[in-house]
Short mmCIF file of C-alpha atoms in Angstrom, two decimals:
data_model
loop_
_atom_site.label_atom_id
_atom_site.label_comp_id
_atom_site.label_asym_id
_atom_site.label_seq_id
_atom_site.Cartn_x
_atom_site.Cartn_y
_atom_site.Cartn_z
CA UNK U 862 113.81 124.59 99.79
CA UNK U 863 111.69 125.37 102.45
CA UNK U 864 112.49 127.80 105.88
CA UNK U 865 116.15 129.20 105.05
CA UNK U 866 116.71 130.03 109.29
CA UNK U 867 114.93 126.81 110.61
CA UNK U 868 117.74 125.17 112.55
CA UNK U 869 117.20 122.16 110.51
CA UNK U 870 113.50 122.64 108.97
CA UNK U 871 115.03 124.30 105.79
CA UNK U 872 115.23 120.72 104.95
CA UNK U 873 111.88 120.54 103.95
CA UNK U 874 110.76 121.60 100.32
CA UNK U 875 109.28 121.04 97.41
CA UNK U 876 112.99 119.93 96.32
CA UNK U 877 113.25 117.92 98.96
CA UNK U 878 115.91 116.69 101.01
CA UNK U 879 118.29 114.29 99.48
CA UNK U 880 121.05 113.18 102.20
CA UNK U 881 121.25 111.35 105.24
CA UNK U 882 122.22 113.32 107.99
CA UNK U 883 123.80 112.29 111.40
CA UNK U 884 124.44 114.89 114.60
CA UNK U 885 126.66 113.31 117.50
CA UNK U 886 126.86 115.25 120.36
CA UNK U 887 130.61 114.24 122.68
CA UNK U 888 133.17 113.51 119.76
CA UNK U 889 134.62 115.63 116.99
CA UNK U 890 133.66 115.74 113.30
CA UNK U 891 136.22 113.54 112.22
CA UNK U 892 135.69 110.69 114.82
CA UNK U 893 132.19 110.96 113.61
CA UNK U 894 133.27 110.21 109.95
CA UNK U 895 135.19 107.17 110.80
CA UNK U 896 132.31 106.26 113.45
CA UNK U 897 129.95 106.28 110.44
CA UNK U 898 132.40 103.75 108.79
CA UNK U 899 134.86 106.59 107.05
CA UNK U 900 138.16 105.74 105.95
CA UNK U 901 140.90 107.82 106.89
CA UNK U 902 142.94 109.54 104.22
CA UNK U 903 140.21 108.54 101.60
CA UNK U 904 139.71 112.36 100.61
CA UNK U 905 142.17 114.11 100.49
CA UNK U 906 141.16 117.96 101.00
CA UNK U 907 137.98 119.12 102.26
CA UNK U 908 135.27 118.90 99.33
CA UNK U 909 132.22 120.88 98.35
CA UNK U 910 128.61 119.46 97.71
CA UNK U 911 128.68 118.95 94.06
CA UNK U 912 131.96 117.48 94.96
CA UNK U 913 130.58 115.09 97.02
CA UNK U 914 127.84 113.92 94.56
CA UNK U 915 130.64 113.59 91.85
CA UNK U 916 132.47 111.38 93.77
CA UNK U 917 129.70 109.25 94.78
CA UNK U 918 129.15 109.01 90.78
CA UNK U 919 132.46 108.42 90.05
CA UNK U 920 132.84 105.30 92.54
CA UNK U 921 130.45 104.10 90.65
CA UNK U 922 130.26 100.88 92.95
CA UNK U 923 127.05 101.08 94.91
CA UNK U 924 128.77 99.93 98.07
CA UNK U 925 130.65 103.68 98.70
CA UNK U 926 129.15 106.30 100.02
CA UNK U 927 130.62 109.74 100.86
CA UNK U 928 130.66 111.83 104.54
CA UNK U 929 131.01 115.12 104.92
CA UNK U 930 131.37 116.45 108.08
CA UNK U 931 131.52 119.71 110.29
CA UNK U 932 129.99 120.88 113.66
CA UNK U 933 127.68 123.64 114.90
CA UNK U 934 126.49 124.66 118.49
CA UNK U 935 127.87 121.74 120.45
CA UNK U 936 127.03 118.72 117.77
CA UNK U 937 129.15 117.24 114.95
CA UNK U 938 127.09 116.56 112.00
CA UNK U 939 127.86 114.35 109.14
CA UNK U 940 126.01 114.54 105.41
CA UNK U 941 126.11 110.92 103.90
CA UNK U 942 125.80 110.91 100.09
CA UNK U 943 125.58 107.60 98.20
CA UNK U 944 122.54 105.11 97.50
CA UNK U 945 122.37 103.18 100.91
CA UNK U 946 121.97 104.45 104.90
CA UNK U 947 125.29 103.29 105.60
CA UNK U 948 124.84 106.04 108.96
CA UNK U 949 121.21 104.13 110.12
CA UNK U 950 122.79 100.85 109.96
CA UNK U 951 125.42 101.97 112.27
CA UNK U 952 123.67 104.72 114.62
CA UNK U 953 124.15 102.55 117.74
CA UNK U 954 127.61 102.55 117.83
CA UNK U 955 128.37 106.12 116.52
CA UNK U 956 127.06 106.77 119.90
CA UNK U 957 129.03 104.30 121.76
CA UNK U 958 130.62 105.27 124.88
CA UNK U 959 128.28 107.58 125.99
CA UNK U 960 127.83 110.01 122.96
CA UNK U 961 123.66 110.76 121.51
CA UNK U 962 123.24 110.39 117.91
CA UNK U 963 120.39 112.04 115.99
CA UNK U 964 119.90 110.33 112.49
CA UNK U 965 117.83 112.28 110.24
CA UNK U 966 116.83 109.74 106.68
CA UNK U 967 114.93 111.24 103.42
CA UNK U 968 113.85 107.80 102.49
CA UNK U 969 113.40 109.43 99.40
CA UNK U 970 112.34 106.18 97.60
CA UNK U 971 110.06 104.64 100.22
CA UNK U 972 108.95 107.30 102.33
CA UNK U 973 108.61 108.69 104.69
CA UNK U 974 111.78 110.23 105.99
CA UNK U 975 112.62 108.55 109.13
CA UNK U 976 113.73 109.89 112.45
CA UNK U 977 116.27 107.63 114.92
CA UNK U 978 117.87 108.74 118.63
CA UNK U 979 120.84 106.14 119.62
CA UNK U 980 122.73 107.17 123.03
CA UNK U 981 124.96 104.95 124.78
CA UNK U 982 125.24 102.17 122.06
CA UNK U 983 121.71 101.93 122.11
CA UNK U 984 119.09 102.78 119.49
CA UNK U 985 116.35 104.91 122.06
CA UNK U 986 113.37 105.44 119.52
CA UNK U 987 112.84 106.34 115.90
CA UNK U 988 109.66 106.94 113.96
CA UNK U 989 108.71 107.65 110.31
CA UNK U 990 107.96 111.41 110.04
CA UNK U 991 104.84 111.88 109.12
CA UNK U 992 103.92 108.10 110.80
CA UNK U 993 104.98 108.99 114.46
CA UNK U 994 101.81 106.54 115.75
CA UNK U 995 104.66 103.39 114.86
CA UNK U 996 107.59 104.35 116.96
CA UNK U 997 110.52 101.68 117.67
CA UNK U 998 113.93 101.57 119.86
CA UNK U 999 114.82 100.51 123.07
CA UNK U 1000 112.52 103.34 124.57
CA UNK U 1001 109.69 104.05 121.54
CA UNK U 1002 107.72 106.38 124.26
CA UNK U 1003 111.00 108.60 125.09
CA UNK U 1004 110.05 111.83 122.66
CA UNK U 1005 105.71 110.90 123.51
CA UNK U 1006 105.48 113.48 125.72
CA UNK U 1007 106.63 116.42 123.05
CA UNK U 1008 104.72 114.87 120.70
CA UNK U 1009 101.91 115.21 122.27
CA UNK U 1010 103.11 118.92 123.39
CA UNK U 1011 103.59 119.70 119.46
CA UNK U 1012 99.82 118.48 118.85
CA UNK U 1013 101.26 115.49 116.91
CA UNK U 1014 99.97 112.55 118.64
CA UNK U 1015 97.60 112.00 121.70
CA UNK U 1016 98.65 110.85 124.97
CA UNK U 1017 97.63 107.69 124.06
CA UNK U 1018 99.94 107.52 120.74
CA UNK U 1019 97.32 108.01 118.51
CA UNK U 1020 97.36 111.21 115.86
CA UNK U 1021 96.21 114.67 117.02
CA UNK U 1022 97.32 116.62 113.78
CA UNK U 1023 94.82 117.90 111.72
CA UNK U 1024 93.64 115.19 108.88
CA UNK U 1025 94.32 117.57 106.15
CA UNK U 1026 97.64 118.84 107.31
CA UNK U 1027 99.90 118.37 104.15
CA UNK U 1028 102.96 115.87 104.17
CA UNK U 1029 105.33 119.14 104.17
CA UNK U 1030 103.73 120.92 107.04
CA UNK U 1031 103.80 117.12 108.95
CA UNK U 1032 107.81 116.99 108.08
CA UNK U 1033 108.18 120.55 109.43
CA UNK U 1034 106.24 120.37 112.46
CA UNK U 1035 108.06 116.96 113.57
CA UNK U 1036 111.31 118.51 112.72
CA UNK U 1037 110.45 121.59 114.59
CA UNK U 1038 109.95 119.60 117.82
CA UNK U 1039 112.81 117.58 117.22
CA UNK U 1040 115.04 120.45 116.38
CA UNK U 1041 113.96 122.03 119.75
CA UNK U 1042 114.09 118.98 121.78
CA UNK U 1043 117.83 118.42 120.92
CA UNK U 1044 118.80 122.07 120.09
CA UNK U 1045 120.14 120.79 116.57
CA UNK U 1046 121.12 123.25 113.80
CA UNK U 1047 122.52 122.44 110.05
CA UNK U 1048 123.98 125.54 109.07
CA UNK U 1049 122.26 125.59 105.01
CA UNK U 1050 124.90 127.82 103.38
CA UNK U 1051 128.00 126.00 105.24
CA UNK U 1052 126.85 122.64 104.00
CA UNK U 1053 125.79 123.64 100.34
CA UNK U 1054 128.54 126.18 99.65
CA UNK U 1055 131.89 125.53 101.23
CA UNK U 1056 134.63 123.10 101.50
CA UNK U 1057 133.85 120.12 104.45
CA UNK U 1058 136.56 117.60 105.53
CA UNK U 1059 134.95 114.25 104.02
CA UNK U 1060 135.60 110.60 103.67
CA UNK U 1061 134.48 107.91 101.62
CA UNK U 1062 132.50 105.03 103.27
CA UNK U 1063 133.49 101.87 102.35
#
């Protein structure tokens, strides 16, 4: 499933990533849960992966998705799993009152995966990765200059990669940068193999 010590680039693979991913950086794990619209008491006892996906099964309603959360290196992070983006919709105000949100989104049926920065309450910038020339937010030029530093865009926005770069090496290179930029990590065997606090979003 791609690099196995990448702070977060192990999310790239032929497998590819399945979950939505949020890292908050000034509350804890489980204010991030109910942040990300998490109901409190909903799971009982921390839960494993194939826990997780179970449970999103079992709901069975479309409209419930399932956090699990944790934290590494000075950011909570929260794995969403379920059938919407229930953590994109609400980015801006997981990072009220002055905490930054990273949102990381497979968009596993319409790609590409997307990329969004919210600090403050406001969504900063976000770009498809892999289409980083169409950026949005409040600020869509605030990650342009390591962009262009990673030989993914010109200064002028347009693309520097090569044109035969694959779609996995794009995804790995923009994660790199991003990864670096915010000094992010998702610790692989913690999130695939043990037991996270979690909560179902309702």
């Amino acid at each position: 499933m791609g690099i196995v010590g990448g702070g977060i680039q192990w999310l790239v693979g032929p497998d590819r990533w399945q979950h939505s991913v949020v890292f908050a950086r000034g509350i804890t794990p489980e204010e991030l849960g109910l942040r990300m619209g998490g109901v409190l008491g909903s799971v009982a006892s921390p839960i494993t992966d194939a826990e997780a996906c179970r449970m999103v099964y079992d709901l069975a309603t479309g409209d419930d998705d399932v956090v699990r959360v944790g934290a590494h290196g000075g950011w909570s992070f929260g794995v969403e799993y379920g059938f919407g983006d229930l953590a994109g919709e609400r980015l801006a105000d997981v990072s009220r009152s002055g905490v930054e949100a990273v949102h990381l989104h497979p968009s596993v049926d319409h790609p590409p995966a997307t990329f969004s920065y919210a600090r403050d309450g406001v969504n900063v910038c976000g770009f498809g990765i892999g289409e980083e020339v169409w950026r949005w937010g409040d600020q869509p030029d605030f990650l342009l200059p390591e962009l262009v530093a990673a030989g993914v865009l010109h200064s002028d926005g347009e693309y520097a990669r090569p044109e035969d770069e694959s779609y996995l090496d794009q995804e790995r290179h923009t994660l790199a940068l991003i990864e670096s930029r915010f000094g992010l990590f998702l610790p692989r065997d913690v999130v695939e193999n043990e037991r996270l606090p979690a909560f179902v979003i309702a």
